[in-house]
């Protein structure tokens, strides 16, 4: 079986998508075209069950992605946050404290305006 040579990418600008649900936090790193270059999640870092939705688990997932971004030579990033989970603030703090310059942070969490229509009264 032939070994596959890993291609070293050189990406200077990119986007970080943090999707934080009640059960897990997923951090994805993309280039400016939207192609996923690196990703990690709380479950990928070894957490199971209720510990996956903690801020600490999101921190470790973000650190893993940040290290991969630094290896690729990333200098600037935009952060897009989505979801109601606890881990999104902790993951954003990791990128703000790193060498990578954060250009902007956007929150795309959907908010209900009026909610679902109630059932008719019996």
Short mmCIF file of C-alpha atoms in Angstrom, two decimals:
data_model
loop_
_atom_site.label_atom_id
_atom_site.label_comp_id
_atom_site.label_asym_id
_atom_site.label_seq_id
_atom_site.Cartn_x
_atom_site.Cartn_y
_atom_site.Cartn_z
CA UNK A 1 0.00 0.00 0.00
CA UNK A 2 1.43 3.37 -1.04
CA UNK A 3 1.77 6.15 1.49
CA UNK A 4 -0.23 9.29 0.76
CA UNK A 5 1.89 12.42 1.01
CA UNK A 6 0.24 15.16 3.03
CA UNK A 7 0.05 18.45 1.12
CA UNK A 8 1.17 21.47 3.15
CA UNK A 9 -1.29 24.25 2.50
CA UNK A 10 -0.40 27.92 2.77
CA UNK A 11 -3.52 29.86 3.74
CA UNK A 12 -3.20 33.40 5.09
CA UNK A 13 -6.90 34.33 5.37
CA UNK A 14 -9.72 32.08 6.46
CA UNK A 15 -12.99 31.66 8.28
CA UNK A 16 -13.79 29.83 11.50
CA UNK A 17 -17.29 28.42 11.95
CA UNK A 18 -18.32 27.53 15.51
CA UNK A 19 -21.51 25.47 15.65
CA UNK A 20 -22.54 25.04 19.27
CA UNK A 21 -25.57 22.90 20.11
CA UNK A 22 -26.86 21.65 23.46
CA UNK A 23 -24.97 18.37 22.94
CA UNK A 24 -21.71 19.22 21.16
CA UNK A 25 -19.51 22.02 19.78
CA UNK A 26 -18.03 21.75 16.28
CA UNK A 27 -15.25 24.11 15.13
CA UNK A 28 -14.48 24.21 11.37
CA UNK A 29 -11.72 26.12 9.63
CA UNK A 30 -12.28 27.06 5.98
CA UNK A 31 -10.45 29.05 3.36
CA UNK A 32 -12.10 32.12 1.85
CA UNK A 33 -13.84 29.97 -0.80
CA UNK A 34 -15.57 27.90 1.89
CA UNK A 35 -13.63 24.64 1.51
CA UNK A 36 -13.10 23.01 4.92
CA UNK A 37 -9.40 22.74 5.68
CA UNK A 38 -9.48 21.58 9.32
CA UNK A 39 -12.12 20.74 11.89
CA UNK A 40 -12.55 19.45 15.40
CA UNK A 41 -15.35 18.82 17.86
CA UNK A 42 -15.75 18.15 21.56
CA UNK A 43 -16.52 14.52 20.77
CA UNK A 44 -13.39 14.32 18.61
CA UNK A 45 -11.31 15.49 21.59
CA UNK A 46 -12.40 12.49 23.64
CA UNK A 47 -15.41 13.82 25.54
CA UNK A 48 -18.56 11.72 25.78
CA UNK A 49 -22.09 12.30 26.98
CA UNK A 50 -22.93 15.37 29.04
CA UNK A 51 -19.30 16.55 29.15
CA UNK A 52 -19.35 17.31 25.40
CA UNK A 53 -21.46 20.46 25.86
CA UNK A 54 -19.14 22.08 28.42
CA UNK A 55 -17.11 25.22 27.68
CA UNK A 56 -13.88 23.34 28.48
CA UNK A 57 -14.56 20.76 25.77
CA UNK A 58 -15.22 23.57 23.26
CA UNK A 59 -11.96 25.21 24.34
CA UNK A 60 -9.96 22.08 23.57
CA UNK A 61 -11.65 21.69 20.17
CA UNK A 62 -10.86 25.33 19.32
CA UNK A 63 -7.23 24.94 20.45
CA UNK A 64 -6.84 21.93 18.16
CA UNK A 65 -8.14 23.90 15.15
CA UNK A 66 -6.07 26.96 16.09
CA UNK A 67 -2.89 24.88 16.14
CA UNK A 68 -3.70 23.51 12.68
CA UNK A 69 -4.37 27.05 11.44
CA UNK A 70 -1.00 28.26 12.70
CA UNK A 71 0.73 25.32 10.97
CA UNK A 72 -0.86 26.44 7.68
CA UNK A 73 0.41 30.00 8.16
CA UNK A 74 -2.93 31.69 8.83
CA UNK A 75 -2.71 35.32 9.95
CA UNK A 76 -6.28 36.68 9.65
CA UNK A 77 -9.65 35.09 10.31
CA UNK A 78 -13.35 35.87 10.49
CA UNK A 79 -15.42 34.02 13.10
CA UNK A 80 -19.00 32.89 12.50
CA UNK A 81 -20.89 31.62 15.55
CA UNK A 82 -24.12 29.60 15.39
CA UNK A 83 -26.24 27.83 17.99
CA UNK A 84 -27.49 28.16 21.56
CA UNK A 85 -24.82 26.04 23.33
CA UNK A 86 -22.49 27.00 26.17
CA UNK A 87 -19.21 26.48 24.35
CA UNK A 88 -19.30 29.23 21.73
CA UNK A 89 -17.91 32.00 23.99
CA UNK A 90 -15.05 29.81 25.19
CA UNK A 91 -14.14 28.85 21.62
CA UNK A 92 -14.17 32.49 20.47
CA UNK A 93 -11.85 33.47 23.36
CA UNK A 94 -9.24 30.96 22.17
CA UNK A 95 -8.99 32.63 18.76
CA UNK A 96 -8.94 36.13 20.26
CA UNK A 97 -6.02 35.27 22.53
CA UNK A 98 -3.96 33.65 19.76
CA UNK A 99 -1.53 35.19 17.27
CA UNK A 100 -4.18 34.98 14.54
CA UNK A 101 -5.83 38.37 14.03
CA UNK A 102 -9.62 38.26 14.33
CA UNK A 103 -11.17 40.61 11.75
CA UNK A 104 -14.80 40.14 12.79
CA UNK A 105 -17.20 38.03 14.81
CA UNK A 106 -20.73 37.32 13.54
CA UNK A 107 -23.50 35.51 15.39
CA UNK A 108 -25.88 33.66 13.06
CA UNK A 109 -27.98 32.04 15.79
CA UNK A 110 -31.61 31.79 14.64
CA UNK A 111 -34.06 33.59 16.92
CA UNK A 112 -37.81 32.92 16.74
CA UNK A 113 -39.83 36.10 16.16
CA UNK A 114 -43.24 34.86 17.23
CA UNK A 115 -42.79 31.12 17.64
CA UNK A 116 -45.12 28.34 16.54
CA UNK A 117 -48.87 28.77 16.45
CA UNK A 118 -50.54 27.39 19.58
CA UNK A 119 -52.99 24.50 19.45
CA UNK A 120 -56.66 25.41 19.23
CA UNK A 121 -58.39 25.43 22.61
CA UNK A 122 -60.58 22.40 23.23
#
